[in-house]
PDB file of C-alpha atoms in Angstrom:
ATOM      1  CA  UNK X 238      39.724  15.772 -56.197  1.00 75.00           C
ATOM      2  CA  UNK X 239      43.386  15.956 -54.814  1.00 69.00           C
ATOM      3  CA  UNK X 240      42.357  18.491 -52.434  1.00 63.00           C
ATOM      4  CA  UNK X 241      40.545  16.072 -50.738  1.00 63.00           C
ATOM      5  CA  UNK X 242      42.625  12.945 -51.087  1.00 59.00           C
ATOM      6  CA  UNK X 243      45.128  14.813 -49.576  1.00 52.00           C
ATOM      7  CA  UNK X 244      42.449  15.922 -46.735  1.00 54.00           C
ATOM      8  CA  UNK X 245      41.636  12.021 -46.315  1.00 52.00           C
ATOM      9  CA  UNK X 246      45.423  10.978 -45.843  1.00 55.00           C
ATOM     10  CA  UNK X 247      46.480  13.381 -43.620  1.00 50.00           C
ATOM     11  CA  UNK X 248      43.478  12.270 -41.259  1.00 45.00           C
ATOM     12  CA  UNK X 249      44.662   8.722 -41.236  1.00 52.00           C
ATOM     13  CA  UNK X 250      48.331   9.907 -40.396  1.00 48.00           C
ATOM     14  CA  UNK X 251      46.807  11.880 -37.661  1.00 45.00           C
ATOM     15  CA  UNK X 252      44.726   8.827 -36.471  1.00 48.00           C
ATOM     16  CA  UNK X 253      47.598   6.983 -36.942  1.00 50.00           C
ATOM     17  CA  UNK X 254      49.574   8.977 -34.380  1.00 49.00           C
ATOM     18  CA  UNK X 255      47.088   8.705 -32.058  1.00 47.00           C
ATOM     19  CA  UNK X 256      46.372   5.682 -31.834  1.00 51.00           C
ATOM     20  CA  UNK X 257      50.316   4.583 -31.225  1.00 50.00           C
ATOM     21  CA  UNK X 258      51.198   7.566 -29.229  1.00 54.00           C
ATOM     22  CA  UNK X 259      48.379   8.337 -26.773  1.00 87.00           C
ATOM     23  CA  UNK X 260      48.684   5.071 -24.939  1.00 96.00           C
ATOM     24  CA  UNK X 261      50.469   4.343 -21.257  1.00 97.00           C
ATOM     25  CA  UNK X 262      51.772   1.645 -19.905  1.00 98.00           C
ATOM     26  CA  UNK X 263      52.198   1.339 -15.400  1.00 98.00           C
ATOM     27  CA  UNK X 264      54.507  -0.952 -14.579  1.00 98.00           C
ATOM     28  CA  UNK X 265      54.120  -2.825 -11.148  1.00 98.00           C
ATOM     29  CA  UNK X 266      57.397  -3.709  -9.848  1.00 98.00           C
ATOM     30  CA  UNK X 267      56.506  -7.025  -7.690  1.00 97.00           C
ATOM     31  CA  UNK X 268      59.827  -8.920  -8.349  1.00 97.00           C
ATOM     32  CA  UNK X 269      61.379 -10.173  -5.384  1.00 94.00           C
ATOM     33  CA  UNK X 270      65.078 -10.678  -5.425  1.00 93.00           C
ATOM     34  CA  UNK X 271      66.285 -13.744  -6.157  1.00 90.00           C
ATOM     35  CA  UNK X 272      66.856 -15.908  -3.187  1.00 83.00           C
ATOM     36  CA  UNK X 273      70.748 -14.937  -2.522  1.00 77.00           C
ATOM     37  CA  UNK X 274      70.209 -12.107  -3.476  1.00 79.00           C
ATOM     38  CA  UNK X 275      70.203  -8.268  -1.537  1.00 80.00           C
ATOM     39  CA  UNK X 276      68.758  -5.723  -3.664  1.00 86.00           C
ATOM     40  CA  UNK X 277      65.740  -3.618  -3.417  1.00 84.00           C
ATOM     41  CA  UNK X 278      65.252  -2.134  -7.069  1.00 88.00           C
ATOM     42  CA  UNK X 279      65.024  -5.458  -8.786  1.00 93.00           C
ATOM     43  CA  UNK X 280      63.681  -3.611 -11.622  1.00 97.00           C
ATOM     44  CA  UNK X 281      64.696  -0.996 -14.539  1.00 97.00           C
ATOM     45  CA  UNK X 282      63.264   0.382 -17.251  1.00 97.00           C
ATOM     46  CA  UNK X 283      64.280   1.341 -20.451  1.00 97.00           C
ATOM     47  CA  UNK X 284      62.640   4.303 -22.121  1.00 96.00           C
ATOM     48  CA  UNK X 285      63.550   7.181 -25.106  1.00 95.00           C
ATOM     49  CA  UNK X 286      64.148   9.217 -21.822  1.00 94.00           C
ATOM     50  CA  UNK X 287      66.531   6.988 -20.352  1.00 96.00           C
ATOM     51  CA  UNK X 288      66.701   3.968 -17.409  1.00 97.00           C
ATOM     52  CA  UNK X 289      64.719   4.136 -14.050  1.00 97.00           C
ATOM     53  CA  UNK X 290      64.788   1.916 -11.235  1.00 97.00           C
ATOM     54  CA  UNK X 291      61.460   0.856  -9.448  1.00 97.00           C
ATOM     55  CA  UNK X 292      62.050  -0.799  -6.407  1.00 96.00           C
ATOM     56  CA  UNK X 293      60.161  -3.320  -5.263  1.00 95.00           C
ATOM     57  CA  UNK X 294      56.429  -2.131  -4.573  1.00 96.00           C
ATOM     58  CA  UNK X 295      57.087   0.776  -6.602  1.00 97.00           C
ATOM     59  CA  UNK X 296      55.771   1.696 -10.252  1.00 98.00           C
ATOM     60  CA  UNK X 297      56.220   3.760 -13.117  1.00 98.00           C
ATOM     61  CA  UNK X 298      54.088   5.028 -16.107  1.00 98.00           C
ATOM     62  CA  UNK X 299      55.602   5.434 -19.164  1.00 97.00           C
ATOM     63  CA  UNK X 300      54.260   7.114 -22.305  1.00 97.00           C
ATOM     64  CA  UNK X 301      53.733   5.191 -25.352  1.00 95.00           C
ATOM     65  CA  UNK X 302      55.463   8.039 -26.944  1.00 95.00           C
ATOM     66  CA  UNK X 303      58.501   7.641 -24.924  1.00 96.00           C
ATOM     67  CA  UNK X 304      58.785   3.695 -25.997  1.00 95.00           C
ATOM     68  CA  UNK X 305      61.423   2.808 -29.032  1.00 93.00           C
ATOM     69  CA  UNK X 306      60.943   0.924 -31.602  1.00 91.00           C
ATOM     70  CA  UNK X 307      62.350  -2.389 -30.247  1.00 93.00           C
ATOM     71  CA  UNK X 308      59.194  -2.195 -27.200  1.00 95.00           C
ATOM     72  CA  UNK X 309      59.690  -1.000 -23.458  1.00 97.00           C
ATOM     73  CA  UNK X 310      62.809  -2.445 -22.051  1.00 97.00           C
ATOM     74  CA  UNK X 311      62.762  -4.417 -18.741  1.00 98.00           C
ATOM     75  CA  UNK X 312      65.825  -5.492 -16.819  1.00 97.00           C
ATOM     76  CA  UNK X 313      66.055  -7.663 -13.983  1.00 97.00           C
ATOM     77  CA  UNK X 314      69.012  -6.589 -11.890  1.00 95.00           C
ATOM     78  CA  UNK X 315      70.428  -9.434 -10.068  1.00 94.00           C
ATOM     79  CA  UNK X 316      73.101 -10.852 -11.956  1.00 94.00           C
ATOM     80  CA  UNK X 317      72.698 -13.961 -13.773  1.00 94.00           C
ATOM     81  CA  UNK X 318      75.039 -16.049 -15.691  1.00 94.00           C
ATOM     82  CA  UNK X 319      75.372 -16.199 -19.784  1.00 93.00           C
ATOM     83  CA  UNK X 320      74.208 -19.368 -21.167  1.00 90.00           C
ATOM     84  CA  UNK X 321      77.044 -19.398 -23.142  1.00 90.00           C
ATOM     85  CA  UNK X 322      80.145 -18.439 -21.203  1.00 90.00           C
ATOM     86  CA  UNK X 323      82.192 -15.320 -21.583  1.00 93.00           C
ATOM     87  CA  UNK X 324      81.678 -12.871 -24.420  1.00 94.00           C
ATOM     88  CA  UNK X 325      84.537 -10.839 -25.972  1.00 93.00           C
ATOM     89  CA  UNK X 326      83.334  -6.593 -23.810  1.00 94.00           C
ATOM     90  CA  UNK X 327      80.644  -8.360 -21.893  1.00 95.00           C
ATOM     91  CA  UNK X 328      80.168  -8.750 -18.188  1.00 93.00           C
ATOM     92  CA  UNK X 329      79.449 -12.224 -16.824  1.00 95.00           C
ATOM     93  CA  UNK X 330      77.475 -12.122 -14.818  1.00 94.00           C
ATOM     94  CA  UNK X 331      74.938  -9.675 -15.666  1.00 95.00           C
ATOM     95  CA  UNK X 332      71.859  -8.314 -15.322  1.00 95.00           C
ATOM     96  CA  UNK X 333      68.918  -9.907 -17.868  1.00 96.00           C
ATOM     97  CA  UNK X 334      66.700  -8.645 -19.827  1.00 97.00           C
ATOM     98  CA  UNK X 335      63.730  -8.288 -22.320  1.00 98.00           C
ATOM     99  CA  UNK X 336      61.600  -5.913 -24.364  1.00 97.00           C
ATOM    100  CA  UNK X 337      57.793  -5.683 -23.646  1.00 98.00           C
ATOM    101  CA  UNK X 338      55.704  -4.821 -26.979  1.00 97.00           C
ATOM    102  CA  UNK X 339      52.174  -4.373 -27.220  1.00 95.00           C
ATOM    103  CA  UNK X 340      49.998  -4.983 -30.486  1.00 93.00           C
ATOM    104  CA  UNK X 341      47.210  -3.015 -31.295  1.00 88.00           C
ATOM    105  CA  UNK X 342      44.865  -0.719 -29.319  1.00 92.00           C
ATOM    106  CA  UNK X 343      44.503  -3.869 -26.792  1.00 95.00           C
ATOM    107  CA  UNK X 344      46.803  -4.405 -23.222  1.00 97.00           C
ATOM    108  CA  UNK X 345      46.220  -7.918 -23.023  1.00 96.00           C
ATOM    109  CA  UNK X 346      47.948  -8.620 -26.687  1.00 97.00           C
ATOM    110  CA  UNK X 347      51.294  -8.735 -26.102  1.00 97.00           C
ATOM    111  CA  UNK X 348      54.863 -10.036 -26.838  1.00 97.00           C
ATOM    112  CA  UNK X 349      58.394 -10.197 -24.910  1.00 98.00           C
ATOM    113  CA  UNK X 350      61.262 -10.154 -26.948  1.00 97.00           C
ATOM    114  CA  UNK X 351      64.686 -11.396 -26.073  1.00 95.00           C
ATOM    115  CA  UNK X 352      67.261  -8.693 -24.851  1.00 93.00           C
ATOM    116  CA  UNK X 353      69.718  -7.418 -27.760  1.00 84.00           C
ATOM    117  CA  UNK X 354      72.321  -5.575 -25.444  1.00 85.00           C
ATOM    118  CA  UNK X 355      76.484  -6.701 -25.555  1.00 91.00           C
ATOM    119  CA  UNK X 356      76.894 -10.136 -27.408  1.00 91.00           C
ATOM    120  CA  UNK X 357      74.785 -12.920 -28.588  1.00 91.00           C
ATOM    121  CA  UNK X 358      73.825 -14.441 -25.329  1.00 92.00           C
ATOM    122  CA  UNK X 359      73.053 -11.974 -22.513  1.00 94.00           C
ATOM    123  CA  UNK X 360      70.860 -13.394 -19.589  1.00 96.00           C
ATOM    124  CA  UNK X 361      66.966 -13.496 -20.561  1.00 96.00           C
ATOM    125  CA  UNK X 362      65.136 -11.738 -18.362  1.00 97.00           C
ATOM    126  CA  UNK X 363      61.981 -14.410 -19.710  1.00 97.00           C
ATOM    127  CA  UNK X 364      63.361 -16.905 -17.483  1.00 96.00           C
ATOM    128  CA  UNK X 365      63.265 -14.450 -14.540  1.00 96.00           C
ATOM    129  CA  UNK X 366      59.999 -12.208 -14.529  1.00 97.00           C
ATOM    130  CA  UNK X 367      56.576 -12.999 -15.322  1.00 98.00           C
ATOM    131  CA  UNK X 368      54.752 -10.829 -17.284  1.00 98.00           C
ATOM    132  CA  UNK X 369      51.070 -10.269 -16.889  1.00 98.00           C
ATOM    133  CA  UNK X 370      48.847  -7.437 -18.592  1.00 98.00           C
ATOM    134  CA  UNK X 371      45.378  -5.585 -17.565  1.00 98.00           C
ATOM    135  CA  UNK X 372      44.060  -2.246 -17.738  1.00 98.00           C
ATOM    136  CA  UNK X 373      41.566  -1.115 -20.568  1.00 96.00           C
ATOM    137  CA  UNK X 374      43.140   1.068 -23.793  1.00 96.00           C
ATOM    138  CA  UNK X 375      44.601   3.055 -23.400  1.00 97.00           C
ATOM    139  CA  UNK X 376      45.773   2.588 -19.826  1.00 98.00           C
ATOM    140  CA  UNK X 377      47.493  -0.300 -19.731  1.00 98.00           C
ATOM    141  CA  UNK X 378      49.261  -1.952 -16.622  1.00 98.00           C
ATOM    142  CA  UNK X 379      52.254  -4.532 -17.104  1.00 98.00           C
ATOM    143  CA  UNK X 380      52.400  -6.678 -13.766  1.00 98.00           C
ATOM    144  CA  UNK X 381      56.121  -7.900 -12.688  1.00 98.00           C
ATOM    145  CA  UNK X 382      56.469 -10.588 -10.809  1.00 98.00           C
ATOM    146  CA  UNK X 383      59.526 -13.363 -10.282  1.00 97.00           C
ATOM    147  CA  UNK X 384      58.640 -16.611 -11.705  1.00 97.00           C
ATOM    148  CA  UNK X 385      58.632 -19.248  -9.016  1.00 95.00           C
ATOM    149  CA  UNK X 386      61.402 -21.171 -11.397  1.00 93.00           C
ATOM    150  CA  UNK X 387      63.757 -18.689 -11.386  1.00 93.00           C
ATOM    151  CA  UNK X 388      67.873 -19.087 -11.746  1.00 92.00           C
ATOM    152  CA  UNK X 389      69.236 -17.669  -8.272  1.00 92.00           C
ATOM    153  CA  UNK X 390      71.701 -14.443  -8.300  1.00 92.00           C
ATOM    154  CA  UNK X 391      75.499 -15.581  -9.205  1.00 92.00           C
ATOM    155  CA  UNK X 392      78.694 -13.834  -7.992  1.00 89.00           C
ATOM    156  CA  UNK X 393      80.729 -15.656 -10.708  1.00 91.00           C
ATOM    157  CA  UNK X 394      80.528 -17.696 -13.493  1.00 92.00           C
TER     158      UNK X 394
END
């Protein structure tokens, strides 16, 4: 019976929603500075609302409603130089970044994508912040933390 087809989709659009929309994600801002470096909100986030900055010790919770397409974005903001040199609108130095994406109804499944912001080459945040993830669906927690192999701050490039 259509009636009920119809009934049947509409549930699975509804669980649908659900499941990608109920979900939250804390970020723990535990990113120290890089070693030359002054600045105590080392990290900002990206959201459909707009950017925050979570200084160091600080976190935010964002709704998975309030996360694009392209993931949760994460900047690092020291300022870092392009691996590439100088591109045509684009500061150099600059601040990096990356997009966090989760898969599935699971925290621990997840992927960081390379930054997509002014030119080709704008400084990876991957090469900066380590990512780590806990929490139990769907309260999820995205630990932040400077990998021990990090570039240093630069004033110029």
């Amino acid at each position: 019976d259509k009636k009920e087809e119809m009934i049947s989709r509409l549930c699975i659009f509804a669980l649908f929603v659900v499941l990608c929309y109920t979900y939250q994600i804390t970020v723990l801002n535990n990113v120290k500075p890089c070693a030359n470096g002054n600045y105590q909100n080392t990290i900002k986030v990206f959201t459909t609302n707009g950017q925050t900055n979570i200084p160091r010790g600080g976190s935010l919770t964002v709704q998975g409603s309030n996360i694009g397409a392209t993931g949760l974005g994460i900047q690092e903001n020291g300022l870092y130089c392009r691996c590439c040199g100088n591109e045509a609108g684009c500061l150099n130095p600059d601040n990096a970044g990356m997009e966090l994406v989760l898969h599935g109804n699971n925290c621990e499944s997840f992927q960081l994508n390379n930054p997509f912001y002014c030119g080709k080459h704008p400084p990876n945040a991957k090469s900066i912040v380590s990512v780590s993830m806990s929490g139990t669906w769907p309260n999820c927690i995205a630990n932040l933390n400077r990998l021990p192999n990090a570039p240093n701050c630069q004033s110029h490039c």
